[in-house]
Coordinates of C-alpha atoms and ligand atoms in Angstrom, one line a residue:
X1 CA -0.3 -11.3 2.8
X2 CA -2.3 -13.1 5.4
X3 CA -3.9 -16.4 6.3
X4 CA -7.7 -16.8 6.8
X5 CA -10.0 -19.6 8.0
X6 CA -13.7 -20.0 8.7
X7 CA -15.2 -23.2 10.2
X8 CA -18.7 -24.4 11.0
X9 CA -18.7 -27.7 12.9
X10 CA -20.8 -29.3 15.7
X11 CA -19.2 -29.3 19.1
X12 CA -17.2 -26.1 19.1
X13 CA -14.8 -24.6 16.7
X14 CA -12.2 -22.6 18.5
X15 CA -9.6 -25.4 18.8
X16 CA -10.1 -26.4 15.2
X17 CA -9.6 -22.8 14.1
X18 CA -6.5 -22.6 16.3
X19 CA -5.0 -25.7 14.5
X20 CA -5.9 -24.4 11.1
X21 CA -4.2 -21.1 11.9
X22 CA -1.2 -23.0 13.1
X23 CA -1.1 -24.7 9.7
X24 CA -1.3 -21.2 8.1
X25 CA 1.3 -19.6 10.3
X26 CA 3.7 -19.2 7.4
X27 CA 1.3 -16.7 5.8
X28 CA 1.6 -14.2 8.7
X29 CA 3.4 -13.9 12.0
X30 CA 2.6 -10.4 13.2
X31 CA -0.8 -11.1 14.8
X32 CA -3.4 -13.8 15.2
X33 CA -7.1 -13.7 16.1
X34 CA -10.2 -15.8 16.3
X35 CA -13.9 -14.8 16.5
X36 CA -16.7 -17.3 17.3
X37 CA -20.5 -17.1 17.6
X38 CA -22.6 -19.2 20.0
X39 CA -26.0 -18.4 18.6
X40 CA -26.4 -15.1 20.4
X41 CA -23.0 -13.8 21.4
X42 CA -19.8 -13.0 19.5
X43 CA -16.6 -13.9 21.2
X44 CA -13.1 -12.8 20.2
X45 CA -9.5 -12.9 21.1
X46 CA -6.6 -11.5 19.1
X47 CA -3.1 -10.3 19.8
X48 CA 0.4 -9.6 18.5
X49 CA 2.6 -12.5 17.9
X50 CA 2.5 -16.1 16.7
X51 CA -0.6 -18.3 17.1
X52 CA 1.0 -20.2 19.9
X53 CA 1.8 -17.0 21.7
X54 CA -1.6 -15.4 21.3
X55 CA -3.7 -18.4 22.5
X56 CA -3.7 -20.9 25.3
X57 CA -6.3 -23.5 26.1
X58 CA -8.2 -21.3 28.7
X59 CA -8.6 -18.6 26.0
X60 CA -9.7 -21.2 23.4
X61 CA -12.3 -22.6 25.8
X62 CA -13.7 -19.2 26.4
X63 CA -14.3 -18.8 22.6
X64 CA -17.7 -20.6 22.5
X65 CA -19.8 -21.6 19.6
X66 CA -20.0 -23.9 16.5
X67 CA -19.0 -21.3 14.0
X68 CA -16.0 -19.0 13.8
X69 CA -13.3 -17.3 11.8
X70 CA -9.6 -16.8 12.3
X71 CA -6.8 -14.8 10.8
X72 CA -3.0 -14.6 10.9
X73 CA -1.5 -11.3 9.7
X74 CA 1.7 -10.7 7.7
X75 CA 3.9 -7.9 8.9
X76 CA 3.8 -5.1 6.4
X77 CA 6.4 -2.5 7.0
X78 CA 5.3 0.4 9.2
X79 CA 1.8 -0.9 9.9
X80 CA 2.6 -3.1 12.9
X81 CA -0.3 -1.8 14.9
X82 CA -2.4 -3.7 17.4
X83 CA -5.6 -2.1 16.0
X84 CA -4.9 -3.7 12.7
X85 CA -5.2 -7.3 14.1
X86 CA -8.1 -9.3 12.6
X87 CA -10.9 -10.5 12.7
X88 CA -12.9 -7.3 13.1
X89 CA -16.2 -7.5 14.9
X90 CA -19.0 -5.0 14.4
X91 CA -22.6 -4.6 15.5
X92 CA -24.9 -3.0 13.0
X93 CA -28.7 -2.7 13.6
X94 CA -29.6 -6.1 15.1
X95 CA -26.8 -8.0 13.5
X96 CA -23.3 -9.0 14.4
X97 CA -20.6 -9.3 11.8
X98 CA -17.1 -10.6 12.1
X99 CA -14.7 -10.4 9.1
X100 CA -11.2 -11.3 8.1
X101 CA -9.5 -10.7 4.8
X102 CA -6.4 -11.6 2.8
X103 CA -5.3 -9.4 -0.1
X104 CA -4.7 -5.8 -1.0
X105 CA -7.1 -3.2 -2.5
X106 CA -5.6 -0.7 -4.9
X107 CA -8.5 1.8 -4.6
X108 CA -8.9 1.8 -0.8
X109 CA -7.7 5.5 -0.5
X110 CA -10.4 6.6 -2.8
X111 CA -13.1 4.5 -1.3
X112 CA -12.1 5.6 2.2
X113 CA -12.3 9.2 1.1
X114 CA -15.8 8.7 -0.2
X115 CA -17.0 7.2 3.1
X116 CA -15.2 9.9 5.1
X117 CA -16.8 12.6 3.0
X118 CA -20.2 11.2 4.1
X119 CA -19.1 11.5 7.7
X120 CA -18.2 7.8 8.3
X121 CA -15.2 7.0 10.5
X122 CA -12.6 4.2 10.6
X123 CA -10.8 2.8 13.5
X124 CA -8.0 1.0 11.6
X125 CA -6.0 1.4 8.4
X126 CA -7.0 -1.9 7.0
X127 CA -8.8 -2.8 3.8
X128 CA -10.9 -5.2 5.9
X129 CA -12.7 -2.5 7.7
X130 CA -13.5 -0.9 4.4
X131 CA -14.9 -4.1 3.1
X132 CA -17.1 -4.4 6.2
X133 CA -18.4 -0.9 5.5
X134 CA -19.3 -1.8 1.9
X135 CA -21.1 -4.9 3.1
X136 CA -23.0 -3.4 6.0
X137 CA -24.1 -0.4 3.9
X138 CA -25.5 -2.6 1.2
X139 CA -27.0 -5.0 3.8
X140 CA -28.8 -2.0 5.3
X141 CA -30.2 -1.0 1.9
X142 CA -31.3 -4.4 0.6
X143 CA -30.9 -6.7 3.5
X144 CA -29.4 -9.2 1.2
X145 CA -25.9 -10.7 1.5
X146 CA -25.7 -11.6 -2.2
X147 CA -26.3 -7.9 -3.1
X148 CA -23.7 -6.8 -0.5
X149 CA -21.0 -9.1 -2.0
X150 CA -22.1 -8.1 -5.5
X151 CA -21.5 -4.5 -4.4
X152 CA -18.0 -5.4 -3.1
X153 CA -17.1 -7.0 -6.4
X154 CA -18.3 -3.9 -8.2
X155 CA -16.4 -1.3 -6.1
X156 CA -13.4 -3.1 -4.7
X157 CA -10.4 -3.1 -7.0
X158 CA -7.5 -5.5 -6.1
X159 CA -7.2 -8.8 -4.4
X160 CA -9.5 -10.0 -1.6
X161 CA -10.2 -13.4 -0.2
X162 CA -12.7 -12.9 2.6
X163 CA -14.2 -15.0 5.4
X164 CA -17.1 -13.5 7.3
X165 CA -19.7 -14.4 9.8
X166 CA -23.0 -12.6 10.1
X167 CA -25.3 -13.7 12.9
X168 CA -23.6 -17.1 12.9
X169 CA -23.8 -17.8 9.2
X170 CA -20.4 -18.3 7.7
X171 CA -19.5 -16.7 4.4
X172 CA -16.5 -16.9 2.1
X173 CA -15.8 -15.1 -1.1
X174 CA -13.0 -14.5 -3.5
X175 CA -12.3 -11.6 -5.9
X176 CA -13.5 -12.2 -9.5
X177 CA -9.9 -12.7 -10.7
X178 CA -9.0 -15.2 -7.9
X179 CA -5.8 -13.4 -7.1
X180 CA -5.3 -14.8 -3.6
X181 CA -6.2 -18.4 -2.8
X182 CA -9.2 -19.7 -0.9
X183 CA -10.4 -23.3 -0.7
X184 CA -13.1 -25.4 0.8
X185 CA -12.9 -28.6 2.9
X186 CA -15.0 -31.0 4.9
X187 CA -14.3 -31.6 8.5
X188 CA -15.8 -34.4 10.6
X189 CA -19.2 -32.7 11.1
X190 CA -18.8 -29.5 9.2
X191 CA -17.1 -27.4 6.6
X192 CA -14.0 -25.2 6.5
X193 CA -13.0 -22.4 4.2
X194 CA -9.3 -21.6 4.3
X195 CA -6.4 -19.9 2.5
X196 CA -4.6 -23.1 1.8
X197 CA -5.5 -26.8 1.8
X198 CA -2.9 -27.5 4.5
X199 CA -5.4 -26.1 7.0
X200 CA -7.9 -28.7 6.0
X201 CA -5.2 -31.4 6.3
X202 CA -4.3 -30.2 9.8
X203 CA -7.9 -31.0 10.9
X204 CA -7.9 -34.4 9.3
X205 CA -10.5 -33.1 6.9
X206 CA -11.1 -33.7 3.2
X207 CA -10.2 -31.1 0.6
X208 CA -13.3 -30.4 -1.5
X209 CA -12.3 -27.7 -4.0
X210 CA -11.1 -24.2 -4.5
X211 CA -13.6 -21.3 -4.0
X212 CA -14.1 -20.1 -7.5
X213 CA -13.1 -16.5 -8.4
X214 CA -16.2 -14.4 -8.0
X215 CA -18.0 -17.0 -6.0
X216 CA -19.8 -16.6 -2.7
X217 CA -20.0 -19.5 -0.3
X218 CA -22.6 -19.5 2.4
X219 CA -22.6 -22.1 5.2
X220 CA -25.4 -22.4 7.8
X221 CA -27.3 -25.1 9.7
X222 CA -28.7 -26.4 6.4
X223 CA -25.5 -27.0 4.6
X224 CA -23.6 -25.0 2.0
X225 CA -24.9 -22.8 -0.7
X226 CA -22.8 -21.5 -3.5
X227 CA -23.5 -18.4 -5.6
X228 CA -21.6 -17.1 -8.6
X229 CA -21.8 -13.3 -8.2
X230 CA -19.4 -12.2 -10.9
X231 CA -17.5 -13.9 -13.7
X232 CA -14.3 -12.5 -15.2
X233 CA -13.0 -13.2 -18.7
X234 CA -9.9 -14.6 -17.2
X235 CA -8.2 -15.3 -13.9
X236 CA -5.1 -13.7 -12.3
X237 CA -3.7 -16.2 -9.8
X238 CA -0.7 -14.8 -8.0
X239 CA 2.5 -16.6 -9.2
X240 CA 4.3 -15.7 -6.0
X241 CA 2.0 -18.1 -4.1
X242 CA 3.6 -20.9 -6.0
X243 CA 7.1 -19.5 -5.9
X244 CA 7.3 -18.6 -2.3
X245 CA 4.2 -18.0 -0.2
X246 CA 2.2 -21.2 -0.1
X247 CA 3.4 -24.2 1.8
X248 CA 4.9 -26.8 -0.5
X249 CA 2.3 -29.3 0.6
X250 CA -0.6 -27.1 -0.4
X251 CA -2.7 -27.6 -3.5
X252 CA -3.6 -24.2 -5.0
X253 CA -6.1 -23.9 -7.9
X254 CA -5.4 -27.4 -8.9
X255 CA -1.6 -27.5 -8.6
X256 CA 0.4 -29.1 -5.8
X257 CA 3.0 -26.5 -4.9
X258 CA 5.7 -29.1 -4.3
X259 CA 5.3 -30.5 -7.8
X260 CA 5.4 -27.0 -9.3
X261 CA 8.7 -26.3 -7.5
X262 CA 10.2 -29.7 -8.5
X263 CA 9.4 -29.0 -12.2
X264 CA 10.9 -25.5 -11.9
X265 CA 14.0 -27.1 -10.4
X266 CA 14.3 -29.5 -13.3
X267 CA 13.9 -26.6 -15.8
X268 CA 16.6 -24.7 -14.0
X269 CA 19.0 -27.5 -14.9
X270 CA 17.7 -27.7 -18.5
X271 CA 18.1 -24.0 -19.0
X272 CA 21.4 -23.5 -17.3
X273 CA 23.3 -26.8 -16.8
X274 CA 26.6 -26.7 -14.9
X275 CA 29.2 -29.1 -13.6
X276 CA 29.2 -29.2 -9.8
X277 CA 29.8 -31.5 -6.8
X278 CA 26.5 -30.9 -5.1
X279 CA 23.1 -29.2 -5.3
X280 CA 22.4 -27.3 -2.1
X281 CA 19.1 -25.5 -1.2
X282 CA 18.7 -22.3 0.7
X283 CA 16.4 -23.8 3.3
X284 CA 13.4 -24.0 3.5
X285 CA 12.2 -22.0 0.5
X286 CA 14.7 -23.4 -2.0
X287 CA 14.4 -27.1 -1.0
X288 CA 11.8 -28.5 -3.4
X289 CA 13.5 -26.6 -6.3
X290 CA 16.9 -28.1 -5.3
X291 CA 15.4 -31.6 -5.2
X292 CA 14.1 -31.1 -8.7
X293 CA 17.4 -29.7 -10.0
X294 CA 19.3 -32.6 -8.5
X295 CA 17.0 -35.3 -9.9
X296 CA 17.2 -33.8 -13.4
X297 CA 20.9 -33.1 -13.4
X298 CA 22.1 -36.2 -11.5
X299 CA 24.2 -34.0 -9.3
X300 CA 23.8 -35.2 -5.6
X301 CA 21.5 -33.2 -3.4
X302 CA 23.5 -32.2 -0.3
X303 CA 22.5 -29.8 2.4
X304 CA 25.3 -27.5 3.2
X305 CA 23.4 -24.8 5.0
X306 CA 21.5 -25.7 8.1
X307 CA 18.7 -23.6 9.3
X308 CA 18.0 -22.7 12.9
X309 CA 14.4 -23.6 13.0
X310 CA 13.6 -21.5 16.0
X311 CA 14.0 -18.3 14.0
X312 CA 11.3 -16.6 12.2
X313 CA 11.5 -15.4 8.6
X314 CA 14.2 -12.8 8.1
X315 CA 11.8 -10.2 6.6
X316 CA 10.2 -9.8 10.0
X317 CA 13.2 -7.7 10.9
X318 CA 12.2 -4.2 9.9
X319 CA 15.6 -2.6 9.4
X320 CA 18.3 -3.5 6.9
X321 CA 20.8 -3.9 9.7
X322 CA 18.7 -6.4 11.7
X323 CA 18.0 -8.3 8.5
X324 CA 21.7 -8.8 7.8
X325 CA 22.6 -10.0 11.2
X326 CA 19.6 -12.3 11.2
X327 CA 20.9 -14.3 8.2
X328 CA 24.0 -15.3 10.2
X329 CA 21.9 -16.6 13.1
X330 CA 19.5 -18.3 10.8
X331 CA 21.9 -20.3 8.5
X332 CA 25.1 -22.1 9.5
X333 CA 27.3 -23.6 6.7
X334 CA 28.6 -27.2 6.9
X335 CA 32.3 -26.7 6.1
X336 CA 33.0 -30.3 5.3
X337 CA 30.4 -30.3 2.5
X338 CA 31.6 -27.1 1.0
X339 CA 35.4 -27.1 1.2
X340 CA 37.0 -26.7 -2.2
X341 CA 33.8 -27.7 -3.9
X342 CA 31.6 -26.4 -6.7
X343 CA 28.0 -26.0 -5.5
X344 CA 24.7 -25.3 -7.3
X345 CA 22.9 -23.1 -4.8
X346 CA 19.1 -23.1 -5.3
X347 CA 16.6 -20.6 -3.9
X348 CA 13.1 -19.5 -4.8
X349 CA 13.6 -15.8 -5.4
X350 CA 15.9 -12.8 -5.1
X351 CA 14.1 -9.7 -4.0
X352 CA 16.5 -7.2 -2.5
X353 CA 19.6 -9.4 -3.0
X354 CA 20.7 -8.9 0.6
X355 CA 20.1 -12.4 1.8
X356 CA 21.6 -14.0 -1.3
X357 CA 24.7 -11.9 -1.0
X358 CA 25.2 -12.7 2.7
X359 CA 24.6 -16.5 2.1
X360 CA 27.1 -16.6 -0.7
X361 CA 29.6 -14.8 1.5
X362 CA 29.1 -17.3 4.3
X363 CA 29.6 -20.2 1.9
X364 CA 32.8 -18.8 0.5
X365 CA 34.1 -18.3 4.0
X366 CA 33.3 -21.9 4.6
X367 CA 35.5 -22.9 1.6
X368 CA 33.2 -23.2 -1.4
X369 CA 35.2 -22.6 -4.6
X370 CA 32.4 -22.1 -7.1
X371 CA 28.8 -21.1 -6.3
X372 CA 26.3 -21.4 -9.2
X373 CA 23.1 -19.7 -8.1
X374 CA 19.8 -21.0 -9.6
X375 CA 16.6 -19.1 -8.8
X376 CA 13.1 -20.6 -9.1
X377 CA 11.5 -17.3 -10.1
X378 CA 12.2 -15.0 -13.0
X379 CA 13.8 -11.6 -12.1
X380 CA 11.4 -9.6 -9.9
X381 CA 11.4 -6.2 -11.6
X382 CA 8.3 -4.4 -10.4
X383 CA 6.4 -4.0 -7.1
X384 CA 3.3 -5.9 -6.0
X385 CA 0.2 -3.9 -5.3
X386 CA -2.0 -6.9 -4.8
X387 CA -1.0 -8.4 -1.6
X388 CA 2.7 -9.4 -1.5
X389 CA 4.7 -7.2 0.7
X390 CA 7.4 -6.3 -1.8
X391 CA 9.7 -3.4 -1.6
X392 CA 9.6 -0.4 -3.9
X393 CA 11.1 -0.5 -7.4
X394 CA 14.3 1.2 -6.2
X395 CA 14.9 -1.5 -3.6
X396 CA 14.5 -4.4 -6.0
X397 CA 17.9 -5.6 -7.0
X398 CA 16.7 -6.6 -10.5
X399 CA 15.2 -3.2 -11.2
X400 CA 17.5 -1.6 -13.8
X401 CA 20.1 -4.3 -13.4
X402 CA 20.5 -7.2 -15.8
X403 CA 21.3 -10.7 -14.6
X404 CA 25.1 -10.2 -15.0
X405 CA 25.0 -7.1 -12.8
X406 CA 22.9 -9.0 -10.2
X407 CA 25.4 -11.9 -10.3
X408 CA 28.2 -9.5 -9.6
X409 CA 26.3 -7.8 -6.7
X410 CA 25.6 -11.1 -5.0
X411 CA 29.1 -12.4 -5.9
X412 CA 28.0 -15.7 -7.4
X413 CA 30.1 -17.6 -9.9
X414 CA 27.2 -17.9 -12.2
X415 CA 23.5 -16.9 -11.9
X416 CA 20.3 -18.0 -13.7
X417 CA 16.7 -17.2 -13.1
X418 CA 14.1 -19.5 -14.5
X419 CA 12.4 -18.1 -17.6
X420 CA 8.8 -16.9 -17.5
X421 CA 7.9 -19.6 -20.1
X422 CA 9.3 -22.3 -17.9
X423 CA 7.6 -21.0 -14.8
X424 CA 4.2 -20.9 -16.6
X425 CA 4.7 -24.4 -17.9
X426 CA 5.7 -25.6 -14.5
X427 CA 2.6 -24.1 -12.8
X428 CA 0.4 -25.7 -15.5
X429 CA -2.1 -22.8 -15.6
X430 CA -2.2 -20.8 -18.8
X431 CA -0.3 -17.5 -18.7
X432 CA -3.4 -15.5 -19.3
X433 CA -4.8 -16.8 -16.0
X434 CA -1.8 -15.8 -13.9
X435 CA -0.9 -12.4 -12.3
X436 CA 2.8 -11.8 -13.1
X437 CA 2.8 -8.1 -12.3
X438 CA 6.1 -8.4 -10.3
X439 CA 7.8 -10.0 -13.3
X440 CA 6.4 -8.0 -16.2
X441 CA 5.2 -4.7 -14.7
X442 CA 1.8 -5.3 -16.3
X443 CA -1.0 -5.7 -13.8
X444 CA -4.5 -7.3 -14.2
X445 CA -6.2 -4.4 -12.6
X446 CA -5.9 -0.7 -13.1
X447 CA -3.2 0.8 -11.0
X448 CA -2.6 4.6 -11.3
X449 CA 0.9 5.2 -12.8
X450 CA 1.4 1.6 -13.9
X451 CA 0.8 -0.4 -17.1
X452 CA -2.2 -2.6 -16.8
X453 CA -4.3 -4.9 -18.9
X454 CA -7.5 -5.0 -16.9
X455 CA -9.7 -8.1 -16.9
X456 CA -13.3 -7.6 -17.9
X457 CA -15.8 -8.7 -15.2
X458 CA -19.5 -9.6 -15.9
X459 CA -22.1 -9.4 -13.2
X460 CA -24.9 -11.8 -13.0
X461 CA -27.3 -9.1 -11.9
X462 CA -30.2 -10.0 -9.5
X463 CA -30.4 -13.6 -10.5
X464 CA -27.6 -15.4 -8.7
X465 CA -27.3 -19.1 -9.5
X466 CA -27.6 -20.9 -6.2
X467 CA -26.6 -24.5 -5.5
X468 CA -27.3 -26.2 -2.2
X469 CA -25.0 -28.9 -1.0
X470 CA -26.2 -30.6 2.2
X471 CA -23.8 -31.4 5.0
X472 CA -23.8 -31.6 8.7
X473 CA -24.5 -35.2 9.5
X474 CA -21.0 -36.4 8.7
X475 CA -22.7 -39.7 7.6
X476 CA -22.8 -39.5 3.9
Ligands
LIG501 P1 17.1 -11.4 -0.8 O1 18.4 -12.0 -1.4 O2 16.3 -10.8 -1.9 O3 17.5 -10.4 0.3 O4 16.2 -12.5 -0.1 C1 15.9 -13.6 -0.9 C2 15.2 -14.6 0.1 O5 14.0 -13.9 0.7 C3 14.7 -15.9 -0.5 O6 15.3 -16.9 0.2 C4 13.2 -15.9 -0.4 O7 12.8 -17.1 0.0 C5 13.0 -14.8 0.6 N1 11.7 -14.1 0.4 C6 11.2 -13.7 -0.8 N2 10.1 -13.0 -0.7 C7 9.9 -12.9 0.6 C8 8.8 -12.4 1.4 O8 7.9 -11.8 0.9 N3 8.9 -12.5 2.8 C9 10.0 -13.2 3.3 N4 10.0 -13.4 4.6 N5 10.9 -13.7 2.6 C10 10.9 -13.6 1.3
LIG502 MG1 14.1 -18.1 1.5

């Protein structure tokens, strides 16, 4: 899981990329980086930590040029290595390339082996470097970016939303299934490609549209060109983006995330009504769901857990022990709201069950009599191979446990997860166009040892449909 952005705009882009990355910070807190191009030279700065820790204004001023890309990286267990921070910059022949990626390839081991057998070397363990290899190899053969992206879409299996800069031309493309989000916006004098629309908002820009699955966007001094490189028979948008990852104020593939969560909250009440004194969210991820539940049930919304906003997401802690202590620092119960009361506690998901159990413990200590837990996602029963950093099957609380066993484990008075049907209806995108691998154990791409129902992909060989959209004056 990561956040990516690419901007072309007159008058320098480093500050704009910085603000956009700030807006995407929730998608990754391990490292941040920016590369820019000034017409001849590539500049870059990246480091471990939050956007605000990695950059200051002197650094941003040194990143010259009207085009650039940026990245925030999500901490995946065990791979917290400085050399994995993106974007990556390469020189090949007379070209410079800078690339950043969000997603996860499921055949990277195999592809890497093929390259290594041919004597190629890698300096990181990222999929991004592999994608750059595929691109540069094909560019060397045919000299054509369309062919290079076509090659990517043929050989890469998994999820990939990519922003890339070659000799100052900005590119963005999204895997043919559209697993991870990517959208387009207009800034004052230019264009932006970003993981979520909130990055466009942060710049005071105008959201234009999502990048289509299998589409390649190319932005240069002329304007923007769009090419449909591949077309899949259906899409596989990640449901976890709606449930947890994306910001509630983002619009993803046509759906406002806040509205999706409100609708799920209402469904939670319809599916499992209960008498209670208040509806309390687990902040912040459960808030929109709780608002929806309260509105539909008529039970007052009341915050009874207050979040310390200066603390990062608990999953950043790498050991179980650290994670448990973190919950205590992060959330403080309001005794007066809870004492002797029956509470509907609403959260987005239960993954390992650790946080939920701790939170319920804290609320009981604070005097809550009944705690009815309502969860905005169905039970997560299988791992994600396509970009969400989920634990293995064994660590998933709902693996081999039914809802009643999970309820007992987390010590809730009652427990209900929203049904898959209600989730799909709330998102408003047909079930066939969603990836629900973590809920069903069936994946939209072939994964060795797992059940899959792979999506057929057509390639529009040789003749890419090109559309030119002018921009750049800011006057239209
Ligand atoms: P659990 O009870 O499974 O230990 O934790 C559930 C909580 O973890 C929920 O509040 C949910 O918002 C959060 N969560 C779910 N998935 C992720 C994730 O991928 N990263 C982080 N940081 N938190 C997550
Ligand atoms: Mg949460």
